Coordinates of C-alpha atoms in Angstrom, one line a residue:
M1 CA 76.1 114.7 110.7
C2 CA 72.4 115.0 111.3
R3 CA 70.1 112.7 113.3
I4 CA 66.9 110.9 112.1
V5 CA 64.0 109.5 114.1
G6 CA 60.5 108.2 113.4
F7 CA 57.8 105.7 114.3
I8 CA 54.6 104.0 113.1
D9 CA 52.1 102.9 115.7
F10 CA 49.7 100.4 114.2
C11 CA 47.7 100.4 117.4
F12 CA 47.5 104.1 117.8
N13 CA 44.3 105.1 119.8
N14 CA 45.0 108.9 120.4
S15 CA 46.2 108.1 123.9
Y16 CA 49.2 110.4 123.2
S17 CA 50.1 113.1 120.8
L18 CA 52.0 112.1 117.7
E19 CA 53.4 115.6 117.2
E20 CA 54.5 116.1 120.8
T21 CA 56.1 112.6 120.9
I22 CA 58.1 112.9 117.7
T23 CA 59.3 116.3 118.7
S24 CA 60.4 115.1 122.1
M25 CA 62.2 112.1 120.5
R26 CA 63.8 114.3 117.9
D27 CA 65.1 116.8 120.3
T28 CA 67.0 114.3 122.4
L29 CA 69.4 114.3 119.4
I30 CA 69.8 118.1 119.2
Y31 CA 73.5 118.1 119.7
G32 CA 73.9 116.0 116.5
G33 CA 71.8 118.4 114.5
P34 CA 71.8 121.9 116.0
D35 CA 71.2 123.9 112.8
D36 CA 67.6 123.0 112.0
A37 CA 64.8 120.7 112.9
G38 CA 61.6 119.4 111.4
I39 CA 58.8 116.8 111.7
F40 CA 56.3 115.2 109.3
I41 CA 53.1 113.5 110.4
D42 CA 50.9 111.7 107.9
K43 CA 47.3 112.8 108.3
D44 CA 46.0 109.4 107.0
F45 CA 48.2 107.0 108.9
P46 CA 49.8 107.0 112.4
V47 CA 53.4 107.6 111.1
A48 CA 55.7 110.4 112.3
L49 CA 59.2 111.4 111.1
G50 CA 61.7 113.7 112.7
H51 CA 65.0 115.3 111.7
R52 CA 67.8 117.3 113.3
R53 CA 70.1 118.9 110.8
L54 CA 73.8 119.6 110.9
S55 CA 74.2 121.7 107.7
I56 CA 77.1 120.5 105.6
L57 CA 75.7 120.8 102.0
D58 CA 73.4 123.7 101.0
L59 CA 73.3 125.7 104.2
S60 CA 70.1 127.4 103.2
P61 CA 66.6 126.5 104.4
R62 CA 66.0 124.7 101.1
G63 CA 67.8 121.7 102.6
H64 CA 65.2 121.4 105.4
Q65 CA 64.0 117.9 106.4
P66 CA 61.9 115.8 106.4
M67 CA 61.7 116.6 102.7
E68 CA 58.8 115.7 100.5
F69 CA 58.4 115.0 96.8
E70 CA 55.1 113.7 95.4
N71 CA 54.3 110.5 97.4
L72 CA 57.7 110.2 99.1
V73 CA 59.0 111.8 102.3
I74 CA 62.6 111.3 103.5
T75 CA 64.5 111.9 106.7
Y76 CA 68.2 111.4 106.0
N77 CA 71.6 111.3 107.8
G78 CA 74.9 111.3 105.9
E79 CA 76.5 112.5 102.8
V80 CA 76.4 111.1 99.2
Y81 CA 79.6 112.5 97.7
N82 CA 78.7 112.0 94.1
F83 CA 75.3 113.6 94.3
R84 CA 76.1 116.2 91.7
E85 CA 76.7 113.5 89.0
I86 CA 73.4 111.8 90.0
R87 CA 71.6 115.2 89.9
K88 CA 72.8 115.7 86.3
E89 CA 71.5 112.3 85.4
L90 CA 68.1 113.1 87.0
K91 CA 67.9 116.4 85.2
K92 CA 68.2 114.6 81.9
E93 CA 65.2 112.5 83.0
G94 CA 63.2 115.7 83.5
Y95 CA 63.5 116.2 87.2
K96 CA 63.8 119.8 88.5
F97 CA 65.6 120.8 91.7
I98 CA 64.9 123.6 94.2
S99 CA 68.0 123.1 96.4
N100 CA 71.7 122.2 96.2
S101 CA 71.4 119.4 98.8
D102 CA 72.2 115.7 98.4
T103 CA 68.9 115.0 100.3
E104 CA 66.8 116.2 97.3
V105 CA 69.0 114.1 95.0
I106 CA 68.5 110.9 97.1
L107 CA 64.8 111.5 97.3
K108 CA 64.3 112.0 93.6
A109 CA 66.7 109.2 92.7
F110 CA 64.6 106.9 94.7
H111 CA 61.4 108.2 93.1
R112 CA 63.0 107.5 89.7
W113 CA 64.8 104.2 90.2
G114 CA 63.4 102.7 93.4
F115 CA 65.6 100.4 95.4
S116 CA 68.2 100.2 92.7
A117 CA 69.0 103.9 93.2
V118 CA 71.2 103.0 96.2
H119 CA 73.7 101.4 93.8
K120 CA 74.4 104.9 92.5
F121 CA 75.1 106.4 95.9
H122 CA 78.7 106.8 96.8
G123 CA 79.0 107.8 100.5
M124 CA 77.8 107.2 104.0
F125 CA 74.1 107.3 104.8
A126 CA 71.2 106.1 106.8
F127 CA 67.7 107.2 105.7
A128 CA 64.0 106.5 106.0
I129 CA 61.5 107.0 103.2
W130 CA 57.8 107.0 103.8
D131 CA 55.7 106.1 100.8
K132 CA 52.4 107.9 101.4
K133 CA 50.7 106.2 98.5
D134 CA 51.6 102.5 99.3
K135 CA 51.8 103.2 103.1
K136 CA 55.2 101.6 103.5
L137 CA 58.3 102.6 105.4
I138 CA 61.7 102.0 103.9
L139 CA 64.9 102.1 105.9
C140 CA 68.4 101.9 104.4
R141 CA 71.9 101.8 105.8
D142 CA 75.2 102.4 103.9
R143 CA 77.4 99.5 102.7
I144 CA 79.9 99.4 105.6
G145 CA 77.8 100.8 108.3
V146 CA 79.3 104.2 108.8
K147 CA 76.0 105.7 109.8
P148 CA 74.0 104.1 112.6
L149 CA 70.4 103.1 112.4
Y150 CA 68.4 101.3 115.2
Y151 CA 64.9 100.0 115.2
Y152 CA 62.4 98.6 117.7
Y153 CA 59.3 96.5 116.9
K154 CA 56.9 95.2 119.5
D155 CA 53.1 95.1 119.9
G156 CA 52.4 97.1 116.7
L157 CA 54.9 99.8 117.5
F158 CA 57.9 100.3 115.2
I159 CA 60.5 103.0 116.1
F160 CA 63.7 103.9 114.3
A161 CA 66.4 106.4 115.2
S162 CA 70.1 107.3 114.8
E163 CA 70.5 106.8 118.5
L164 CA 68.8 104.7 121.2
K165 CA 68.2 107.6 123.5
A166 CA 65.3 108.8 121.3
F167 CA 63.4 105.6 121.9
H168 CA 63.1 106.3 125.6
K169 CA 60.9 109.4 124.8
H170 CA 58.2 107.2 123.3
P171 CA 55.6 106.4 125.9
K172 CA 55.1 102.8 124.6
F173 CA 58.7 101.8 124.4
E174 CA 59.6 98.9 126.7
K175 CA 63.1 99.0 128.0
K176 CA 64.2 95.4 128.8
L177 CA 67.7 94.0 128.9
N178 CA 68.7 91.7 126.1
I179 CA 70.9 88.9 127.6
T180 CA 72.3 87.9 124.2
G181 CA 73.4 91.5 123.7
L182 CA 74.9 91.7 127.2
S183 CA 76.9 88.5 126.7
L184 CA 78.2 89.8 123.3
Y185 CA 79.3 93.0 125.0
L186 CA 81.1 91.3 127.8
K187 CA 82.8 89.0 125.4
Y188 CA 84.0 91.5 122.8
G189 CA 83.6 95.0 124.4
Y190 CA 80.9 96.0 121.8
I191 CA 77.6 94.5 120.5
P192 CA 77.7 93.5 116.8
A193 CA 74.7 94.0 114.6
P194 CA 71.9 93.1 114.4
Y195 CA 71.9 92.9 118.3
S196 CA 71.6 95.6 120.8
I197 CA 71.5 95.9 124.6
F198 CA 67.6 96.0 124.6
E199 CA 65.1 93.3 123.7
N200 CA 63.2 93.9 120.5
V201 CA 65.8 96.5 119.5
Y202 CA 68.1 95.9 116.6
K203 CA 70.7 97.6 114.5
L204 CA 69.9 97.5 110.8
R205 CA 72.8 95.6 109.3
P206 CA 75.2 97.5 106.9
G207 CA 74.3 97.2 103.2
H208 CA 70.6 96.3 104.0
F209 CA 67.1 97.6 103.3
L210 CA 64.2 97.1 105.7
V211 CA 60.7 97.5 104.4
L212 CA 57.6 97.8 106.8
D213 CA 54.3 97.5 104.9
Q214 CA 50.9 98.8 106.0
K215 CA 50.0 95.5 107.6
G216 CA 53.0 95.6 109.8
N217 CA 55.0 93.0 107.9
I218 CA 58.8 93.4 107.9
E219 CA 61.2 92.4 105.2
E220 CA 64.9 92.9 105.6
F221 CA 67.3 92.2 102.7
P222 CA 70.8 93.0 101.5
Y223 CA 71.6 95.2 98.5
W224 CA 75.4 94.8 98.9
R225 CA 77.6 92.1 100.4
V226 CA 81.3 92.6 101.1
E227 CA 81.9 88.8 100.8
E228 CA 81.2 89.0 97.1
Y229 CA 84.2 91.3 96.6
F230 CA 86.5 89.2 98.6
L231 CA 85.6 86.2 96.5
K232 CA 86.1 88.3 93.4
G233 CA 89.5 89.4 94.6
K234 CA 90.4 85.7 95.1
E235 CA 89.3 84.9 91.6
E236 CA 91.4 87.7 90.1
K237 CA 94.5 87.1 92.3
D238 CA 96.5 85.4 89.6
K239 CA 95.9 88.3 87.2
W240 CA 97.2 90.8 89.8
L241 CA 100.3 88.6 90.5
R242 CA 101.4 89.2 87.0
R243 CA 101.6 93.0 87.5
S244 CA 104.6 94.8 89.0
E245 CA 104.6 96.3 92.5
E246 CA 105.1 99.7 91.0
E247 CA 102.0 99.4 88.8
L248 CA 99.9 98.3 91.8
A249 CA 101.3 101.0 94.0
Q250 CA 100.4 103.7 91.4
E251 CA 96.9 102.4 90.9
L252 CA 96.3 102.2 94.7
E253 CA 97.6 105.8 95.2
E254 CA 95.1 107.0 92.5
I255 CA 92.2 105.1 94.3
L256 CA 93.2 106.5 97.7
T257 CA 93.5 110.0 96.4
E258 CA 90.1 109.9 94.6
S259 CA 88.4 108.6 97.7
F260 CA 90.0 111.1 100.1
K261 CA 89.2 114.1 97.9
L262 CA 85.6 113.1 97.6
R263 CA 85.2 113.3 101.4
L264 CA 86.1 117.0 101.2
V265 CA 82.9 117.8 99.3
S266 CA 81.4 120.2 101.8
D267 CA 80.2 123.8 102.1
V268 CA 82.0 124.1 105.5
P269 CA 85.6 123.7 106.5
V270 CA 86.9 120.1 106.9
G271 CA 89.7 119.0 109.3
M272 CA 91.7 115.8 109.8
F273 CA 92.4 113.7 112.9
L274 CA 96.2 113.0 112.7
S275 CA 97.6 110.3 115.0
G276 CA 101.1 110.1 113.5
G277 CA 100.5 106.5 112.3
I278 CA 100.5 105.2 108.8
D279 CA 96.8 105.5 108.1
S280 CA 96.2 109.2 109.0
S281 CA 99.6 110.3 107.7
T282 CA 98.8 108.7 104.3
V283 CA 95.5 110.6 104.1
C284 CA 97.2 113.9 105.0
A285 CA 100.1 113.3 102.6
L286 CA 98.0 112.5 99.6
L287 CA 95.6 115.4 100.2
S288 CA 98.6 117.7 100.7
K289 CA 100.1 116.4 97.4
E290 CA 96.9 117.7 95.8
G291 CA 97.5 121.1 97.2
I292 CA 94.8 120.9 99.8
K293 CA 95.5 122.8 103.0
L294 CA 94.3 120.9 106.1
K295 CA 93.7 121.7 109.7
T296 CA 95.0 118.7 111.7
F297 CA 94.3 117.7 115.3
T298 CA 96.1 115.3 117.6
I299 CA 95.7 114.0 121.2
G300 CA 98.9 113.4 123.1
F301 CA 99.7 111.7 126.4
Y302 CA 102.4 112.6 128.9
E303 CA 103.2 108.9 129.3
R304 CA 105.8 108.4 126.6
E305 CA 104.9 104.7 125.9
Y306 CA 101.4 105.8 124.8
N307 CA 102.3 109.1 123.1
E308 CA 102.2 109.4 119.3
A309 CA 101.7 113.2 119.3
E310 CA 105.4 113.8 118.6
Y311 CA 105.2 111.8 115.4
A312 CA 102.0 113.6 114.4
K313 CA 103.7 116.9 114.9
K314 CA 106.6 115.9 112.7
V315 CA 104.2 114.8 110.0
A316 CA 102.2 118.1 110.3
E317 CA 105.4 120.2 110.1
Y318 CA 106.6 118.2 107.0
L319 CA 103.3 118.6 105.2
G320 CA 102.7 122.1 106.3
T321 CA 99.3 121.6 107.9
E322 CA 97.7 124.0 110.4
H323 CA 98.2 121.7 113.4
T324 CA 96.6 121.7 116.9
E325 CA 97.4 119.3 119.7
L326 CA 96.0 118.6 123.1
Y327 CA 97.6 116.5 125.9
C328 CA 95.3 114.3 127.9
T329 CA 95.9 113.9 131.7
P330 CA 94.6 111.1 133.9
K331 CA 92.3 113.6 135.6
G332 CA 90.9 114.8 132.2
A333 CA 90.3 111.2 131.2
F334 CA 88.5 110.3 134.4
E335 CA 86.2 113.4 134.0
I336 CA 85.1 112.0 130.6
I337 CA 84.2 108.5 131.8
P338 CA 80.9 109.4 133.4
R339 CA 79.8 111.0 130.1
L340 CA 80.4 107.8 128.0
P341 CA 77.0 106.1 128.9
E342 CA 75.2 109.2 127.7
I343 CA 77.2 109.4 124.5
Y344 CA 77.0 105.7 123.5
D345 CA 73.5 104.7 124.8
E346 CA 74.5 101.1 125.2
P347 CA 77.6 99.5 126.8
F348 CA 80.8 100.3 124.9
G349 CA 84.1 99.0 126.1
D350 CA 86.7 100.6 123.8
S351 CA 89.1 102.6 125.9
S352 CA 90.0 104.8 122.9
A353 CA 86.5 106.3 123.2
I354 CA 88.2 108.8 125.7
P355 CA 90.8 110.3 123.3
T356 CA 88.3 110.1 120.5
Y357 CA 85.9 112.3 122.5
L358 CA 88.8 114.7 123.3
I359 CA 90.0 115.1 119.7
S360 CA 86.4 115.6 118.5
R361 CA 85.9 118.3 121.0
L362 CA 89.2 119.9 120.0
A363 CA 88.3 119.8 116.3
K364 CA 84.8 121.2 116.9
S365 CA 86.4 124.4 118.1
Q366 CA 87.7 125.1 114.6
V367 CA 85.9 123.0 112.0
K368 CA 82.4 121.4 111.5
V369 CA 83.5 118.2 109.8
S370 CA 86.7 116.1 110.3
L371 CA 88.1 113.1 108.5
S372 CA 89.7 110.2 110.2
A373 CA 91.6 107.3 108.7
D374 CA 89.8 104.5 110.5
G375 CA 89.1 101.4 108.4
G376 CA 92.6 101.1 107.0
D377 CA 93.7 98.2 109.3
E378 CA 90.8 96.1 108.4
Q379 CA 91.3 96.6 104.7
F380 CA 95.1 96.5 104.5
C381 CA 95.9 93.8 107.1
G382 CA 97.2 96.2 109.6
Y383 CA 96.4 94.5 112.9
T384 CA 99.2 92.6 114.6
R385 CA 96.7 89.9 115.7
Y386 CA 96.2 88.7 112.1
W387 CA 99.8 87.6 112.0
L388 CA 99.9 86.3 115.6
I389 CA 96.9 84.1 114.9
T390 CA 98.5 82.8 111.7
D391 CA 101.7 82.0 113.6
R392 CA 99.7 80.4 116.4
I393 CA 97.9 78.0 114.1
A394 CA 101.2 77.1 112.4
K395 CA 102.7 76.3 115.8
L396 CA 99.7 74.3 117.0
S397 CA 99.8 72.2 113.9
K398 CA 103.3 71.0 115.0
I399 CA 102.2 69.9 118.5
P400 CA 101.8 66.2 118.6
F401 CA 98.6 64.9 120.2
S402 CA 97.2 68.4 120.7
N403 CA 93.6 67.1 120.9
L404 CA 94.7 64.5 123.5
L405 CA 96.4 67.3 125.5
A406 CA 93.2 69.4 125.3
D407 CA 91.1 66.5 126.5
T408 CA 93.5 65.9 129.4
L409 CA 93.3 69.6 130.5
D410 CA 89.5 69.3 130.3
L411 CA 89.6 66.8 133.1
I412 CA 91.4 69.3 135.4
H413 CA 89.1 71.9 136.8
P414 CA 90.5 75.5 136.6
E415 CA 90.3 75.9 140.4
L416 CA 92.3 72.7 140.9
A417 CA 94.8 73.8 138.3
L418 CA 95.2 77.0 140.2
K419 CA 95.8 75.2 143.5
L420 CA 98.4 73.0 141.8
Y421 CA 100.1 76.0 140.3
N422 CA 100.2 77.8 143.6
A423 CA 101.7 74.7 145.3
F424 CA 104.5 74.5 142.9
K425 CA 104.8 78.2 142.1
P426 CA 108.4 78.6 143.5
I427 CA 109.8 76.3 140.7
L428 CA 107.4 77.3 137.9
P429 CA 107.4 80.3 135.6
K430 CA 105.7 83.3 137.0
Y431 CA 102.2 84.0 135.5
T432 CA 99.6 86.6 136.4
N433 CA 96.0 85.6 136.1
F434 CA 97.0 81.9 135.8
R435 CA 93.4 80.6 136.0
D436 CA 92.3 82.8 133.1
K437 CA 95.3 81.8 131.0
Y438 CA 94.7 78.1 131.8
I439 CA 91.1 78.4 130.6
K440 CA 92.2 80.2 127.4
L441 CA 94.9 77.6 126.8
K442 CA 92.3 74.8 126.9
N443 CA 90.1 76.6 124.5
V444 CA 93.0 77.4 122.1
L445 CA 94.0 73.7 122.0
K446 CA 90.4 72.7 121.3
A447 CA 89.8 75.4 118.6
K448 CA 89.3 73.7 115.2
D449 CA 90.0 76.5 112.7
V450 CA 91.3 80.0 112.2
M451 CA 87.9 81.6 113.0
E452 CA 87.6 79.9 116.4
Q453 CA 91.2 80.9 117.2
Y454 CA 90.5 84.5 116.1
D455 CA 87.3 84.5 118.2
L456 CA 89.3 83.5 121.3
A457 CA 92.0 86.1 120.5
V458 CA 89.6 89.0 120.6
S459 CA 87.4 87.8 123.5
Y460 CA 87.6 89.4 126.9
F461 CA 85.1 87.1 128.7
L462 CA 85.0 83.5 127.7
E463 CA 82.0 81.2 128.0
E464 CA 83.2 79.9 131.4
D465 CA 83.4 83.5 132.7
L466 CA 79.8 84.3 131.5
K467 CA 78.5 81.2 133.3
L468 CA 80.1 82.3 136.5
L469 CA 78.2 85.5 136.2
G470 CA 75.0 83.6 135.7
I471 CA 74.7 84.8 132.1
E472 CA 73.1 82.2 129.8
P473 CA 72.1 83.9 126.6
S474 CA 69.0 82.6 124.8
E475 CA 71.2 82.1 121.7
K476 CA 74.9 81.4 121.8
K477 CA 76.7 83.7 119.3
D478 CA 80.4 84.0 118.5
L479 CA 81.9 86.4 116.0
K480 CA 82.6 83.5 113.6
D481 CA 78.9 83.2 113.1
W482 CA 79.0 86.5 111.1
V483 CA 81.2 85.0 108.3
S484 CA 80.4 81.9 106.3
V485 CA 82.4 82.1 103.2
D486 CA 84.2 79.1 101.9
G487 CA 87.4 79.1 99.8
I488 CA 89.2 82.2 101.2
E489 CA 92.5 82.2 102.9
P490 CA 92.6 82.3 106.8
L491 CA 94.3 85.6 106.9
V492 CA 91.7 87.2 104.6
S493 CA 88.8 85.6 106.5
M494 CA 90.0 87.5 109.7
M495 CA 89.9 90.8 107.8
L496 CA 86.5 90.0 106.4
L497 CA 85.2 89.2 109.9
D498 CA 86.5 92.6 111.2
L499 CA 84.9 94.4 108.2
K500 CA 81.5 92.9 109.2
T501 CA 81.8 93.3 113.0
Y502 CA 84.6 95.2 114.6
L503 CA 84.8 98.1 112.1
P504 CA 81.1 99.0 112.0
D505 CA 80.2 98.2 115.6
D506 CA 83.3 99.4 117.4
I507 CA 85.5 101.6 115.3
L508 CA 82.8 103.5 113.4
V509 CA 80.7 103.9 116.5
K510 CA 83.4 106.2 117.7
V511 CA 84.2 108.1 114.4
V512 CA 83.1 108.4 110.8
G513 CA 85.6 106.1 109.1
L514 CA 87.1 106.2 105.7
V515 CA 86.0 103.2 103.7
L516 CA 87.1 103.4 100.1
I517 CA 84.1 103.2 97.8
D518 CA 84.3 104.1 94.1
K519 CA 81.7 106.0 92.1
K520 CA 79.8 102.9 91.3
G521 CA 79.4 102.1 95.0
Q522 CA 81.9 99.2 95.1
I523 CA 84.4 98.8 97.9
L524 CA 87.6 99.5 96.1
D525 CA 90.1 97.9 98.5
C526 CA 88.6 94.5 98.4
N527 CA 88.8 93.9 94.7
K528 CA 91.2 96.6 93.4
G529 CA 93.4 97.5 96.3
F530 CA 94.0 95.2 99.3
L531 CA 93.4 91.7 97.8
K532 CA 95.7 92.1 94.9
I533 CA 98.5 93.6 97.0
V534 CA 98.2 90.9 99.7
G535 CA 98.2 88.3 96.9
L536 CA 101.5 89.8 95.7
T537 CA 103.4 90.3 99.0
E538 CA 101.8 88.0 101.6
K539 CA 102.8 90.4 104.3
P540 CA 101.3 93.5 106.0
I541 CA 101.5 96.7 104.1
K542 CA 103.8 99.1 105.9

């Protein structure tokens, strides 16, 4: 939904046109905002803002962006679902409105309450506000990171955009490979925030503000931290253990239903991606229970071991949705692969990007907005790896002298180990990729805690592999560096890590996910849903 872009050039010397540059940058993103476009240029300062609009709320020209009110100008991407309630509150404060858009509500809420206004916003958003009076630029990204927001800062040039491709249209943008970003991509298949594939380019972290003042100073700070709600859930665990499963299930259903219905606030038709799995089937079932008629879309595969379309079809028939399915062939998948670099702008290694593209294209033929059920696994302990790691740690703790064994294996070079294995292969168990498995075994035995074990489990390239490629990042980063919370259970720490990395920087890169946030802007699952249920059952929710 929509695309935003802008820049401030503190060293501007009229060597290029502000208007032509911002227009060119903006229009690289036309497919994400085909309905309208606008720019703003400050006559007193070298700042330019651009916007491409996908009209979802208030389809009239009154929702045009960038939008101005007194000293503030906004360019905004996203949707604040509770904007009507905030609008009523602002009206009581004396504010008048000329549109029915959430953009105007966000702008005037910020005018009234400043940075604290964001705590009223319930939704997904990325926005930039230029304060013409104080000459400062404010960027903000939603709590979980549903909406993307990149920025670049070097030699007095600050650029921001929804997508990296817009940066390349600025004549002073320097495109240089970031080795740390490359190493993170090879290791995990995606690049977690704040890093990107380019030097001096960063992703604004979820739940953060960034303020750039008129002297070029940057301040970045959080307004919301998911860790706080995990800790709160831990503190309240005993209270929830005293409640029955039926009570908890009923409350959770109410929370889910409220959250799903809010995402249908739109002036255009809304569809639903239906995989046939638990997450998307739950969304469809609860919305159908509310009497909401949905258009559902599914991608199938002719290879039975990968095909879930038959389950999706049964769910759709049972719930009475208007269902459309499309089967993907190997030829169709290969035709999409060359398009992926253009779509994602930086390396992205998730193979499900292919069916996601297909189902999005399918849905676009009938609806303008579509829900997905991504985010459920990270909040409801749905990934098998959580339990595999827990079991692995339990088994490793029973191995006598595991540290000594790890030290012994360290003395044997992987190439020598492979030669020994090949020599005795006829009498040994059959392993493919023995060398890689040997290296991973050494690392598993040496890993000290659950976070190191989890990091190994989700890694494609290990440190040894990167060294063979000649990749030595300037700063060594592992996913465990993203979480530093003491006192939470190992199982919960893995979900927290995924909520901070895998969900926003892999899953939500592909789709707009469903993260359950209540009217006060709190993540419901962490303190009212997931944690109390996990505290009760100590097993995955099926």
